[in-house]
N, CA, C and O atoms as a Tinker XYZ file with bonds, in Angstrom:
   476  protein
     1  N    -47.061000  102.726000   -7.100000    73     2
     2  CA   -46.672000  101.771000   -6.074000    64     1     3
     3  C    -45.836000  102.469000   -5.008000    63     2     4     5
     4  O    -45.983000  102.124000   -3.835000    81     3
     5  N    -45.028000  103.360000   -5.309000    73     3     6
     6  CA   -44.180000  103.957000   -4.687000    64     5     7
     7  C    -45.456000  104.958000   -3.801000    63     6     8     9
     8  O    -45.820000  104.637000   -2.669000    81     7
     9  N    -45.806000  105.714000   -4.256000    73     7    10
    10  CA   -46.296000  106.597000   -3.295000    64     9    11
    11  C    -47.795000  106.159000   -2.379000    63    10    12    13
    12  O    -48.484000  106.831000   -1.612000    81    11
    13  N    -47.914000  104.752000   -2.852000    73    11    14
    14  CA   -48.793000  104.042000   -2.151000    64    13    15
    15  C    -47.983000  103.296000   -0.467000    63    14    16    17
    16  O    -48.424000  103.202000    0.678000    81    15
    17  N    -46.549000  102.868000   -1.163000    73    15    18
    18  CA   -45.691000  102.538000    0.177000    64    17    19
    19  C    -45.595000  103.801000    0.926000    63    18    20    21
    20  O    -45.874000  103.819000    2.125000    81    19
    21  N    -45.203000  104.904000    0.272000    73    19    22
    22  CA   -45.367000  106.262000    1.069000    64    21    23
    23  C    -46.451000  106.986000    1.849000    63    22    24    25
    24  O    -46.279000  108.012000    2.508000    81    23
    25  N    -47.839000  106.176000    1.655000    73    23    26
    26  CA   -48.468000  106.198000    2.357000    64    25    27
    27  C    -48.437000  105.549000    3.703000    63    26    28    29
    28  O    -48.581000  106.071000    4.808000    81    27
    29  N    -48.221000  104.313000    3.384000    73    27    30
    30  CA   -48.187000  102.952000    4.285000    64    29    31
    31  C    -47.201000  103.544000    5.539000    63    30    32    33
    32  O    -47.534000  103.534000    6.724000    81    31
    33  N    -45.796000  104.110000    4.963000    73    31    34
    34  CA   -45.020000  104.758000    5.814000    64    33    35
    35  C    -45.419000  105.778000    6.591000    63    34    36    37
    36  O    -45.000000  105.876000    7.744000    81    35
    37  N    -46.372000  106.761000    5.997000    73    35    38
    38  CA   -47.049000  107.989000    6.877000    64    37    39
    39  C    -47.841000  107.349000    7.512000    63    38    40    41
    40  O    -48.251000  107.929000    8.517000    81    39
    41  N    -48.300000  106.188000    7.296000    73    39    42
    42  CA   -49.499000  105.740000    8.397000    64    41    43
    43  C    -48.702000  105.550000    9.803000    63    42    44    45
    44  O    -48.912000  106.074000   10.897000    81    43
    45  N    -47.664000  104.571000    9.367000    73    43    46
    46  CA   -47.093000  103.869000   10.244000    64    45    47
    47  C    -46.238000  105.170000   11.348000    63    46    48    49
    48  O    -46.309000  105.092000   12.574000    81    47
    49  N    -45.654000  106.029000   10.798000    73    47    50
    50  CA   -45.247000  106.819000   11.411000    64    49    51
    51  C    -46.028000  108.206000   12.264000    63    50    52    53
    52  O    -45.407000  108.930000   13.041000    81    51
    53  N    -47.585000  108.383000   11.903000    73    51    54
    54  CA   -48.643000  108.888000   12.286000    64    53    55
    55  C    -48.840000  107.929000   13.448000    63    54    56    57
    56  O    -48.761000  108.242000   14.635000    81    55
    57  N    -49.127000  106.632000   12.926000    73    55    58
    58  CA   -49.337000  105.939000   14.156000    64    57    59
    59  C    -48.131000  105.229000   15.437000    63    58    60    61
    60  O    -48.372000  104.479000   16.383000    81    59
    61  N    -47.462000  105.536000   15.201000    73    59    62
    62  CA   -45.973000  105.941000   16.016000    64    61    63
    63  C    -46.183000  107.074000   17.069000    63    62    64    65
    64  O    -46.200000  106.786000   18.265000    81    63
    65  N    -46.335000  108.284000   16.664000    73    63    66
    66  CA   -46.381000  109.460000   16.879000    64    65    67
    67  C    -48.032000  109.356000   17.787000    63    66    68    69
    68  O    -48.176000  110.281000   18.585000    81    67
    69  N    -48.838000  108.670000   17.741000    73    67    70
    70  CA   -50.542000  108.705000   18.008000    64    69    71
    71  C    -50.377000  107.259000   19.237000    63    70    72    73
    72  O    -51.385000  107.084000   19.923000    81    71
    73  N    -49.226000  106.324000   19.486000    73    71    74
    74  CA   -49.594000  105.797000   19.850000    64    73    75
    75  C    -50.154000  105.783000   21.505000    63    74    76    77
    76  O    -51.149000  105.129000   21.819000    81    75
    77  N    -49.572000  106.387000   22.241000    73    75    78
    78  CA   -49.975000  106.747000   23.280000    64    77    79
    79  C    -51.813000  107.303000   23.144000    63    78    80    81
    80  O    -52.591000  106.877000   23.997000    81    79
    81  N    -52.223000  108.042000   22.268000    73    79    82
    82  CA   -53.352000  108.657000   22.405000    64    81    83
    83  C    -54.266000  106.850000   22.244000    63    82    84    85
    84  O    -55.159000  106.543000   23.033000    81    83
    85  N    -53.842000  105.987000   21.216000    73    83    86
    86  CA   -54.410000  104.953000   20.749000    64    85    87
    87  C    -54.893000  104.133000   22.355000    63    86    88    89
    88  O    -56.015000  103.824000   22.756000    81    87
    89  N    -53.812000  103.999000   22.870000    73    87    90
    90  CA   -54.142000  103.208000   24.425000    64    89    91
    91  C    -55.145000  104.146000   25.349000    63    90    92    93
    92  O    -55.812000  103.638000   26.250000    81    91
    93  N    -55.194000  105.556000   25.048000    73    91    94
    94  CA   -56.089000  106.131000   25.915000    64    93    95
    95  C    -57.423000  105.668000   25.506000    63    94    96    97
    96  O    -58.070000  104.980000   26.296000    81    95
    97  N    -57.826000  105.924000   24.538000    73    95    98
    98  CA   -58.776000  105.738000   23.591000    64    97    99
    99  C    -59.433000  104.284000   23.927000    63    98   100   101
   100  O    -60.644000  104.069000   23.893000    81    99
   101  N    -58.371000  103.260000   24.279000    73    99   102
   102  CA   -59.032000  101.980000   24.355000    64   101   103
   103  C    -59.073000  101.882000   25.662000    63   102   104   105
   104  O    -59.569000  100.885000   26.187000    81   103
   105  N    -58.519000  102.975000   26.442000    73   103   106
   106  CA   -58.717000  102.615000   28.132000    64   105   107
   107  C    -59.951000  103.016000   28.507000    63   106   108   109
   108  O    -60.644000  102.591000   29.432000    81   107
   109  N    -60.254000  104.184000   27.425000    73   107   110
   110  CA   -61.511000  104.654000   27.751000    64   109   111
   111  C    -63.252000  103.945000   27.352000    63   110   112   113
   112  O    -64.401000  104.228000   27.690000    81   111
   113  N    -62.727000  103.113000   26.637000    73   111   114
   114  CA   -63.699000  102.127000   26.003000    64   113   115
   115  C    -63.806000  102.011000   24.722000    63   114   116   117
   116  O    -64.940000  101.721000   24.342000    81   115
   117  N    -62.958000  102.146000   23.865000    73   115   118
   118  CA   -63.109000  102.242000   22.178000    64   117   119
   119  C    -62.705000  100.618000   21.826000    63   118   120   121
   120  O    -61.490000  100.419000   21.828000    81   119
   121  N    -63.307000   99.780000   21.613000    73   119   122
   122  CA   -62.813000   98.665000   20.719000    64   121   123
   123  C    -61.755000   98.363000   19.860000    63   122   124   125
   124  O    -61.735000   99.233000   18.990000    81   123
   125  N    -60.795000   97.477000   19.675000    73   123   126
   126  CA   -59.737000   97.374000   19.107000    64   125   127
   127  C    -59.822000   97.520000   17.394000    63   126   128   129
   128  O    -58.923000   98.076000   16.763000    81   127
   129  N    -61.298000   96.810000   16.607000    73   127   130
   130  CA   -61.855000   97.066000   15.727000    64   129   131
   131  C    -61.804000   98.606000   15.871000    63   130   132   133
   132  O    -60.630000   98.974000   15.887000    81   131
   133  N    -62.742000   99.702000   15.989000    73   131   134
   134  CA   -62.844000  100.974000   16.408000    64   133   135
   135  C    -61.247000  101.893000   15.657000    63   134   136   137
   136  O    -61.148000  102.670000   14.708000    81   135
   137  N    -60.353000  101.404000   16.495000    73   135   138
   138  CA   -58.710000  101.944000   16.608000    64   137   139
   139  C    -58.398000  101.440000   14.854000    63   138   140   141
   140  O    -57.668000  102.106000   14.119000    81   139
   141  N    -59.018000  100.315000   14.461000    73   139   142
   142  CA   -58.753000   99.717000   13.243000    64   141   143
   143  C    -58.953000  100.508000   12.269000    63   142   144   145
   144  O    -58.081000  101.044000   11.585000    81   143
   145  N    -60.955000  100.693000   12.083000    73   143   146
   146  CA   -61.115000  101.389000   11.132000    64   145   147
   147  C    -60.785000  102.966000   11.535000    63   146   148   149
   148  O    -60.958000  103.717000   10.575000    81   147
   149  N    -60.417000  103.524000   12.557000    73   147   150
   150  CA   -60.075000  104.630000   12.665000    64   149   151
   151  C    -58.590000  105.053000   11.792000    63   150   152   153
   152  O    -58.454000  106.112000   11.179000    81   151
   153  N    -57.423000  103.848000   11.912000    73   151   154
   154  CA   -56.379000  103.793000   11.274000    64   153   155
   155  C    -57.001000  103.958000    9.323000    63   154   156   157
   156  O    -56.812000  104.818000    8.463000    81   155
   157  N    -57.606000  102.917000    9.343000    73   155   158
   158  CA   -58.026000  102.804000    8.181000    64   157   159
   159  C    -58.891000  104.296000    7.579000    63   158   160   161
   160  O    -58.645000  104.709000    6.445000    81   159
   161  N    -59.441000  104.684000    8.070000    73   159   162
   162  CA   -60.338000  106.128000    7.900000    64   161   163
   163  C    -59.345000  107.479000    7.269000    63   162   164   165
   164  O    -59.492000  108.379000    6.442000    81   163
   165  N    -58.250000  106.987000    8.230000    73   163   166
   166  CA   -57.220000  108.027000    7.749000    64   165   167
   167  C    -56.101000  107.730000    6.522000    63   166   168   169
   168  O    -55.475000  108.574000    5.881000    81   167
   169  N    -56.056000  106.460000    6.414000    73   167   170
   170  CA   -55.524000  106.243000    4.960000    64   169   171
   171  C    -56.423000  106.590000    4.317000    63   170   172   173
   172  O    -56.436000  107.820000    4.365000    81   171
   173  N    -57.512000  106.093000    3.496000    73   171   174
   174  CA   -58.650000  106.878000    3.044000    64   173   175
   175  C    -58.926000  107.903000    2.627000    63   174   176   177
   176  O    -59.238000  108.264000    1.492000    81   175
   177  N    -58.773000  108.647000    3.954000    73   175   178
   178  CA   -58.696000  110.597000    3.244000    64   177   179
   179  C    -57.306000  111.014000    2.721000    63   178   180   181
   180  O    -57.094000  112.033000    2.064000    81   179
   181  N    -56.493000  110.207000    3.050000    73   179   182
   182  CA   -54.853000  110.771000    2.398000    64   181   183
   183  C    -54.930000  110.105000    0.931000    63   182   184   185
   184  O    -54.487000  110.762000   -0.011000    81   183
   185  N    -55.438000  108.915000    0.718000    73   183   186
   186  CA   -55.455000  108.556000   -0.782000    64   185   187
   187  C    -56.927000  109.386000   -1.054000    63   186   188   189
   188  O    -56.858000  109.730000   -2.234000    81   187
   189  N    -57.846000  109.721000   -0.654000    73   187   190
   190  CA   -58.424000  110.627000   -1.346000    64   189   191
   191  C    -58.282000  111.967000   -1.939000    63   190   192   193
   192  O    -58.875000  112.536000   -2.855000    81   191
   193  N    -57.129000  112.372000   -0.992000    73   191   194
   194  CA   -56.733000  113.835000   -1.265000    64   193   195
   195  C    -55.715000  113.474000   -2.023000    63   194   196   197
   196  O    -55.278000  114.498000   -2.547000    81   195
   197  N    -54.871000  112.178000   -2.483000    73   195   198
   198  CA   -54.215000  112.377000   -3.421000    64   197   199
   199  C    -54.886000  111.909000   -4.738000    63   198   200   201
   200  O    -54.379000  112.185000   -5.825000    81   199
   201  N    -55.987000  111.226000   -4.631000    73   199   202
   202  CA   -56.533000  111.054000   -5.951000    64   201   203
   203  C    -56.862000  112.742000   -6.305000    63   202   204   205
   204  O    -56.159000  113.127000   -7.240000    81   203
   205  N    -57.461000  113.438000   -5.943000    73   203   206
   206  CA   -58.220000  114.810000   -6.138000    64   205   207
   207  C    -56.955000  115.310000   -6.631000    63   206   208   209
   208  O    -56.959000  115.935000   -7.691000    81   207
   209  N    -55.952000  115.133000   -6.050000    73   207   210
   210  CA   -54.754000  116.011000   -6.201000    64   209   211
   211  C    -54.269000  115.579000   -7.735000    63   210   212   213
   212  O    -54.146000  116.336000   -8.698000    81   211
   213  N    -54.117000  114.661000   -7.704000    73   211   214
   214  CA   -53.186000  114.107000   -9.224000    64   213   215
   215  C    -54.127000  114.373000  -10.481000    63   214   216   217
   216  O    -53.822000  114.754000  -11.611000    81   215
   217  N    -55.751000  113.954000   -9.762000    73   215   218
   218  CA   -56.571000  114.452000  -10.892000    64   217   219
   219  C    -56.618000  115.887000  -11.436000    63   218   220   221
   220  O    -56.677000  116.221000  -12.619000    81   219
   221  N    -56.579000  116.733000  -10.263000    73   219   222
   222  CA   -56.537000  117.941000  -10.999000    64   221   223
   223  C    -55.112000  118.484000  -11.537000    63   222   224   225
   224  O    -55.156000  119.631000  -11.982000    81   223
   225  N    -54.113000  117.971000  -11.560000    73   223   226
   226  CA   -53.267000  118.173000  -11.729000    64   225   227
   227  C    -52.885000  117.877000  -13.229000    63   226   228   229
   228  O    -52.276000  118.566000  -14.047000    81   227
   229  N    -53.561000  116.366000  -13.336000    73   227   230
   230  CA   -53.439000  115.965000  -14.636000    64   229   231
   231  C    -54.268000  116.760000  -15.529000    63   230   232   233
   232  O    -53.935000  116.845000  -16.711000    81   231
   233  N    -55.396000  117.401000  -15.066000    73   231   234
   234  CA   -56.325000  117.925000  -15.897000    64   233   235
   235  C    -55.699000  119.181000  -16.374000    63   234   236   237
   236  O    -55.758000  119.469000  -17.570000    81   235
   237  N    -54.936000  120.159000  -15.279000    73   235   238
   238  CA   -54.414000  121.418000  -15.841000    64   237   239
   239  C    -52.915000  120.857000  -16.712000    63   238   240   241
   240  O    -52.270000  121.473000  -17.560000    81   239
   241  N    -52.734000  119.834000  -16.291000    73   239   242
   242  CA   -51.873000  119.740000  -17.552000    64   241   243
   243  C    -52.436000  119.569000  -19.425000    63   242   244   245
   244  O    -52.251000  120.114000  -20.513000    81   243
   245  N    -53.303000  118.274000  -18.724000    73   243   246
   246  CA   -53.950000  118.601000  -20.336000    64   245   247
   247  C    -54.490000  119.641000  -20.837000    63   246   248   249
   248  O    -54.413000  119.851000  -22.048000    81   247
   249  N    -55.217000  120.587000  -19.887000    73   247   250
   250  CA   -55.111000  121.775000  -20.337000    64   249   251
   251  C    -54.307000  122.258000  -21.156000    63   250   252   253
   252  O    -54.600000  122.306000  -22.351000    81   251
   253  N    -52.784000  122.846000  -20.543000    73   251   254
   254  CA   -51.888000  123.669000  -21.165000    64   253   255
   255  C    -51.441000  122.977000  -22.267000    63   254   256   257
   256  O    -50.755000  123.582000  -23.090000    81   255
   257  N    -51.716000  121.776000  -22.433000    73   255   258
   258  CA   -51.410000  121.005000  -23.419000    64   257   259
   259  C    -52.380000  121.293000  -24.819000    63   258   260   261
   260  O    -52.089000  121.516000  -25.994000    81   259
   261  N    -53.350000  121.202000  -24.263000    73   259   262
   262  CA   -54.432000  121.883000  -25.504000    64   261   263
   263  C    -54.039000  123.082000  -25.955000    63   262   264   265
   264  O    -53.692000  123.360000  -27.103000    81   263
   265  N    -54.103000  123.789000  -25.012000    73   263   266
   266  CA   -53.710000  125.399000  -25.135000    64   265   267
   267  C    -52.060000  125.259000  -26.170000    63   266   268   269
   268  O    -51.811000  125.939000  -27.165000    81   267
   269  N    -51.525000  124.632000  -25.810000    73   267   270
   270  CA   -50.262000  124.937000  -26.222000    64   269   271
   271  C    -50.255000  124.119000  -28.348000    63   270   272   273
   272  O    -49.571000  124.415000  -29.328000    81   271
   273  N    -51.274000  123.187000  -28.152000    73   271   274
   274  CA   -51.726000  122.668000  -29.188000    64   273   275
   275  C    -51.764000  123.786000  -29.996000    63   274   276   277
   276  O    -50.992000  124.081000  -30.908000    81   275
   277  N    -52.810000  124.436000  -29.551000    73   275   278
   278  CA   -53.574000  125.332000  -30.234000    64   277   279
   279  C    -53.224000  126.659000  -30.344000    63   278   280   281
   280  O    -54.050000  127.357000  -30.933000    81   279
   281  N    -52.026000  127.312000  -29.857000    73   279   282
   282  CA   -51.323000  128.552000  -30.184000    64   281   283
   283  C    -50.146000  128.186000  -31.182000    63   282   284   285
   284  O    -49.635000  128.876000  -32.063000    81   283
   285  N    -49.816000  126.626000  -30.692000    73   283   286
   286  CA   -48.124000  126.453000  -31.424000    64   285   287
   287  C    -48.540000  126.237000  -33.190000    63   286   288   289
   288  O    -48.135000  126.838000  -34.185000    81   287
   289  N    -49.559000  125.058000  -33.016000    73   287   290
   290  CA   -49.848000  123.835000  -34.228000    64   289   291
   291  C    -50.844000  124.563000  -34.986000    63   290   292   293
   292  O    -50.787000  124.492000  -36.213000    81   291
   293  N    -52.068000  125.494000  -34.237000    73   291   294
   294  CA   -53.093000  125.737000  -34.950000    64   293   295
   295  C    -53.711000  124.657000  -34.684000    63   294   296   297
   296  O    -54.260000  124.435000  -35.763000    81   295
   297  N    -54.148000  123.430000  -33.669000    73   295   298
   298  CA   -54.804000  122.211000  -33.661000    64   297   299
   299  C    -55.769000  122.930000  -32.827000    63   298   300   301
   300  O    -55.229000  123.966000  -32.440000    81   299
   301  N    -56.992000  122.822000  -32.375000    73   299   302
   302  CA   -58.149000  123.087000  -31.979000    64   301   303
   303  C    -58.788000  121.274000  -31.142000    63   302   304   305
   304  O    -59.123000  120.300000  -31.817000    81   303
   305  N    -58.783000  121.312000  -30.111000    73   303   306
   306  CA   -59.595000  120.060000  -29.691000    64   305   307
   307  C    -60.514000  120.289000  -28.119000    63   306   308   309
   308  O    -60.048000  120.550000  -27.010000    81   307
   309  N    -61.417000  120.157000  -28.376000    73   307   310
   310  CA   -62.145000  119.969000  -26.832000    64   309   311
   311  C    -61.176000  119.252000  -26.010000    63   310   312   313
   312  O    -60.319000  118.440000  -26.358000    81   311
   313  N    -61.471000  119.700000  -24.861000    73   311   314
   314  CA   -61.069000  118.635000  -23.748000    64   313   315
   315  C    -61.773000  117.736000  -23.033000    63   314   316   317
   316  O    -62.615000  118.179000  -22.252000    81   315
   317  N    -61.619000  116.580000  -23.124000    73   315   318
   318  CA   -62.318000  115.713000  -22.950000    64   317   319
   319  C    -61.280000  114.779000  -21.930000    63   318   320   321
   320  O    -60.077000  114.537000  -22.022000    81   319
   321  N    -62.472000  114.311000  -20.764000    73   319   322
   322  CA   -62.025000  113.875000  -19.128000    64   321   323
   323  C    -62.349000  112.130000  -19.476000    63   322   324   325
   324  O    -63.537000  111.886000  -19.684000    81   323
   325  N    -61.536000  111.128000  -19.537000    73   323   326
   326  CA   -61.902000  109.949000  -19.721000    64   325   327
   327  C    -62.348000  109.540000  -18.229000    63   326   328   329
   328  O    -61.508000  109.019000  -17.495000    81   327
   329  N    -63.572000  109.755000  -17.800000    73   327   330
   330  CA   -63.615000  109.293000  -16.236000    64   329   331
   331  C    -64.104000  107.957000  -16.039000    63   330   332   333
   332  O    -64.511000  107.809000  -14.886000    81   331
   333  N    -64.194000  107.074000  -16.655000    73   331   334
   334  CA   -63.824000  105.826000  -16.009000    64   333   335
   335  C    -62.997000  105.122000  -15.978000    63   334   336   337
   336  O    -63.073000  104.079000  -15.328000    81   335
   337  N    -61.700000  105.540000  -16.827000    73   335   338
   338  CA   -60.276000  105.413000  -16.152000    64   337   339
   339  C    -60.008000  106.177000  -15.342000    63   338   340   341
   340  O    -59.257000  105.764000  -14.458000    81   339
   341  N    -60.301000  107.063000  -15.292000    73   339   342
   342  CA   -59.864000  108.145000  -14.067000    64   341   343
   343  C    -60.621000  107.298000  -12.570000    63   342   344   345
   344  O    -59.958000  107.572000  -11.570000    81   343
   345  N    -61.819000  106.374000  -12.264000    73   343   346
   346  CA   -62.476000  106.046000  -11.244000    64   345   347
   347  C    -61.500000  104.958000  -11.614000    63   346   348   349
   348  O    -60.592000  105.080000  -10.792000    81   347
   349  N    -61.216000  103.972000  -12.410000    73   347   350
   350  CA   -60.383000  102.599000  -12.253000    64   349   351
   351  C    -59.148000  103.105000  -11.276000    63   350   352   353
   352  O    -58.678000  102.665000  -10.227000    81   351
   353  N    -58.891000  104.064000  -11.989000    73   351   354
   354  CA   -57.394000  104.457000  -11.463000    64   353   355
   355  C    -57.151000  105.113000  -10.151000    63   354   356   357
   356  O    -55.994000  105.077000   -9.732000    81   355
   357  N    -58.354000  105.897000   -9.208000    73   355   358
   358  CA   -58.370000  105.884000   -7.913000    64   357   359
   359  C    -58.826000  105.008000   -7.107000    63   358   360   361
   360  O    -58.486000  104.752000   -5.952000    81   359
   361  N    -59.799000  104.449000   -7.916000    73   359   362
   362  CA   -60.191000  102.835000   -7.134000    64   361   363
   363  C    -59.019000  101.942000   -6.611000    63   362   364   365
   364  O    -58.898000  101.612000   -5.431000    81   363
   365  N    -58.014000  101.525000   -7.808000    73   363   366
   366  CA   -56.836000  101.281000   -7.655000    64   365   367
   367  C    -55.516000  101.742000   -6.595000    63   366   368   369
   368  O    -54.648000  101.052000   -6.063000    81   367
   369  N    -55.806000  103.316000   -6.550000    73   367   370
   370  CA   -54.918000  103.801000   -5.859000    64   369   371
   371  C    -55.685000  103.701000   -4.049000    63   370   372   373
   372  O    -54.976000  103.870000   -3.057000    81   371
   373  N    -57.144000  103.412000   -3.963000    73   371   374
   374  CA   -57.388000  103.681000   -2.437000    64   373   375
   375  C    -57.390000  102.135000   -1.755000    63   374   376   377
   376  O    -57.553000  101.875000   -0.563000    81   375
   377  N    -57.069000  100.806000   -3.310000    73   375   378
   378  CA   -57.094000   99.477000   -2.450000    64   377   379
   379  C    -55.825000   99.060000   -2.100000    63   378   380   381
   380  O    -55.521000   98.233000   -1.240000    81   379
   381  N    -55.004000   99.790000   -2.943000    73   379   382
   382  CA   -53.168000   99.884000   -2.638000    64   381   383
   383  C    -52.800000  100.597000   -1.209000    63   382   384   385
   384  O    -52.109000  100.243000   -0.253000    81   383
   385  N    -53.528000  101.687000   -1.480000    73   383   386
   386  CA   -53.127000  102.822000    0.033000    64   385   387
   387  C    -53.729000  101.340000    1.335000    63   386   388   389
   388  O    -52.972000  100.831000    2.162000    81   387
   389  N    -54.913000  101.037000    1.182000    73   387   390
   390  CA   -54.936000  100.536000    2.113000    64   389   391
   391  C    -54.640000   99.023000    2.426000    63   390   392   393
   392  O    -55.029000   98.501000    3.471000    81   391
   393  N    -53.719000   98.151000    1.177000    73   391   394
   394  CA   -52.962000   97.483000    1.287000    64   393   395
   395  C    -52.081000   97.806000    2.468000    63   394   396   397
   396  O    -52.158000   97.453000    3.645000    81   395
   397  N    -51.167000   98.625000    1.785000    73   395   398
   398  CA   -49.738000   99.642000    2.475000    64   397   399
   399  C    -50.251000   99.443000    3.742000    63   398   400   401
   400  O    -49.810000   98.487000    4.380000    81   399
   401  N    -51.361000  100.377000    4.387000    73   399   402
   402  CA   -51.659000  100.552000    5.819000    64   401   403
   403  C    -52.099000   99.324000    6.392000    63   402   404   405
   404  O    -52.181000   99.347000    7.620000    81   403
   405  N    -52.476000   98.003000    5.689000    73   403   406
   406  CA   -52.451000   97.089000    6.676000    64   405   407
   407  C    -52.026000   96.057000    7.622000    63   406   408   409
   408  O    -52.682000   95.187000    8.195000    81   407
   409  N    -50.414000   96.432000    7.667000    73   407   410
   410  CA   -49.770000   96.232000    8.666000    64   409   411
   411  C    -49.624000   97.645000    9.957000    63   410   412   413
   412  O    -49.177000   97.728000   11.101000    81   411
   413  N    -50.159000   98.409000    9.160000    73   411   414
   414  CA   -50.148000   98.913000   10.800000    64   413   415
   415  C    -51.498000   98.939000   11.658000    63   414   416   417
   416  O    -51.620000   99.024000   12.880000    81   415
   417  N    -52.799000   98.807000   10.337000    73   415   418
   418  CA   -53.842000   98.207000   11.289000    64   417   419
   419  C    -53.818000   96.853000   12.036000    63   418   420   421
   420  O    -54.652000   96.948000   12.937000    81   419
   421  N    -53.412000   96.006000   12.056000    73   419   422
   422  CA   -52.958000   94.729000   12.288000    64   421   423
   423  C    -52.513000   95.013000   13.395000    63   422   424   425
   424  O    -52.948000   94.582000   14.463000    81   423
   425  N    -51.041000   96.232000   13.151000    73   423   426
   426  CA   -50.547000   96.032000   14.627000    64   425   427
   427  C    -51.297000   97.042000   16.000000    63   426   428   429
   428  O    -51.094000   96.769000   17.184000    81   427
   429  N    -52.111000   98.138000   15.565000    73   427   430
   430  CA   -52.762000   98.584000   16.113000    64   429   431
   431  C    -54.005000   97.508000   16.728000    63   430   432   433
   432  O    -54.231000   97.442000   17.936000    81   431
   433  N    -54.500000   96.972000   16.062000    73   431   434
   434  CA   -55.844000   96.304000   16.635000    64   433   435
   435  C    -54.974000   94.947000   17.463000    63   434   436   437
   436  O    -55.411000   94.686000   18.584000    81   435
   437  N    -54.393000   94.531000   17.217000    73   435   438
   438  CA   -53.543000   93.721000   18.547000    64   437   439
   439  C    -53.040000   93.700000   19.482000    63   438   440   441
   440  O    -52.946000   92.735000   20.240000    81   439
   441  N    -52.272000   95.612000   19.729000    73   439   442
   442  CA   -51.863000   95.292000   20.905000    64   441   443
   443  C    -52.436000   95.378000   22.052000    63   442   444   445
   444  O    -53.511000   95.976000   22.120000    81   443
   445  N    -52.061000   95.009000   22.798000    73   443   446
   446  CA   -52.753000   95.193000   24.402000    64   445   447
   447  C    -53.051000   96.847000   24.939000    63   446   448   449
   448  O    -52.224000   97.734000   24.724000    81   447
   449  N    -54.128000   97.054000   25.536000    73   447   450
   450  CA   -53.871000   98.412000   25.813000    64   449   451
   451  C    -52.374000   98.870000   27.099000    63   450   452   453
   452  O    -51.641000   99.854000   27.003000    81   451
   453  N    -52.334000   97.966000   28.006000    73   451   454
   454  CA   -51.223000   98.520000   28.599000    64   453   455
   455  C    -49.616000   98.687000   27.683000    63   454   456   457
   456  O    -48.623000   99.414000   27.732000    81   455
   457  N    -49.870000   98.095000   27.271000    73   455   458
   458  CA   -48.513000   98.185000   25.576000    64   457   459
   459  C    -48.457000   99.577000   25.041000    63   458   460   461
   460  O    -47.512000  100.351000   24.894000    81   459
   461  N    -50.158000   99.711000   24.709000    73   459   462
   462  CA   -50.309000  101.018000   23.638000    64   461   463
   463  C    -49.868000  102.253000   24.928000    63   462   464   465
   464  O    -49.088000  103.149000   24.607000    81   463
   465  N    -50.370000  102.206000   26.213000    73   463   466
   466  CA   -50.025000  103.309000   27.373000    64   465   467
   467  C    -48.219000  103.135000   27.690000    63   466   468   469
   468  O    -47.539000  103.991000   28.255000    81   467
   469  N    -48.014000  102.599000   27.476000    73   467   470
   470  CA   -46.563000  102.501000   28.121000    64   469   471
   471  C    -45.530000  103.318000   26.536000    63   470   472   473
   472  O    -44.420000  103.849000   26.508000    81   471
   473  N    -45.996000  103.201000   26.037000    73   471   474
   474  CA   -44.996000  104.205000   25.323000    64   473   475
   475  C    -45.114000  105.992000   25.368000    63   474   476
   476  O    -44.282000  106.681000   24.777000    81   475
């Protein structure tokens, strides 16, 4: 939950930092939808790169965990990837991320373009 709000916050502050480009974009003819799923596109790849991330992360842990099984205990076990908790559990994490980000799509696809240029 936490690093799903920590997304929501990088959005919001990406799109802080982008907003000026956002009003060009719609001066130039991009649809307010457009600016939306564009916001949205980029939560997306940040919870994708953190699903990839935690997954492999978790995996070299269970790794050393086996490994460490099996030098300390003498236990011997395959490693085995439960992946459809592993898909519940990024599924989960990319409808949260884009929970988080949808107040700043909201406020992106509303404002006026002279709003989005004036900052």
């Amino acid at each position: 939950v936490m690093a799903c709000l920590g997304v929501g916050n990088l959005i919001l502050a990406s799109l802080a930092a982008r907003w000026f480009e956002m009003g060009v974009l719609r001066a130039v003819g991009a649809t307010p939808m457009m600016l939306g799923r564009l916001v949205a596109a980029q939560t997306l790849l940040i919870a994708m790169v953190g699903c990839v991330t935690g997954t492999a992360l978790g995996v070299a842990l269970a790794n050393v965990d086996r490994m460490l099984h099996q030098s300390l205990l003498g236990i011997e076990y395959a490693l085995h990837l439960p992946w459809r908790p592993i898909a519940w559990g990024c599924a989960v994490v990319l409808g949260a991320a884009l929970i988080a980000a949808l107040p700043a799509i909201v406020r992106v696809v509303v404002a006026h373009p002279r709003k989005l240029l004036a900052a």
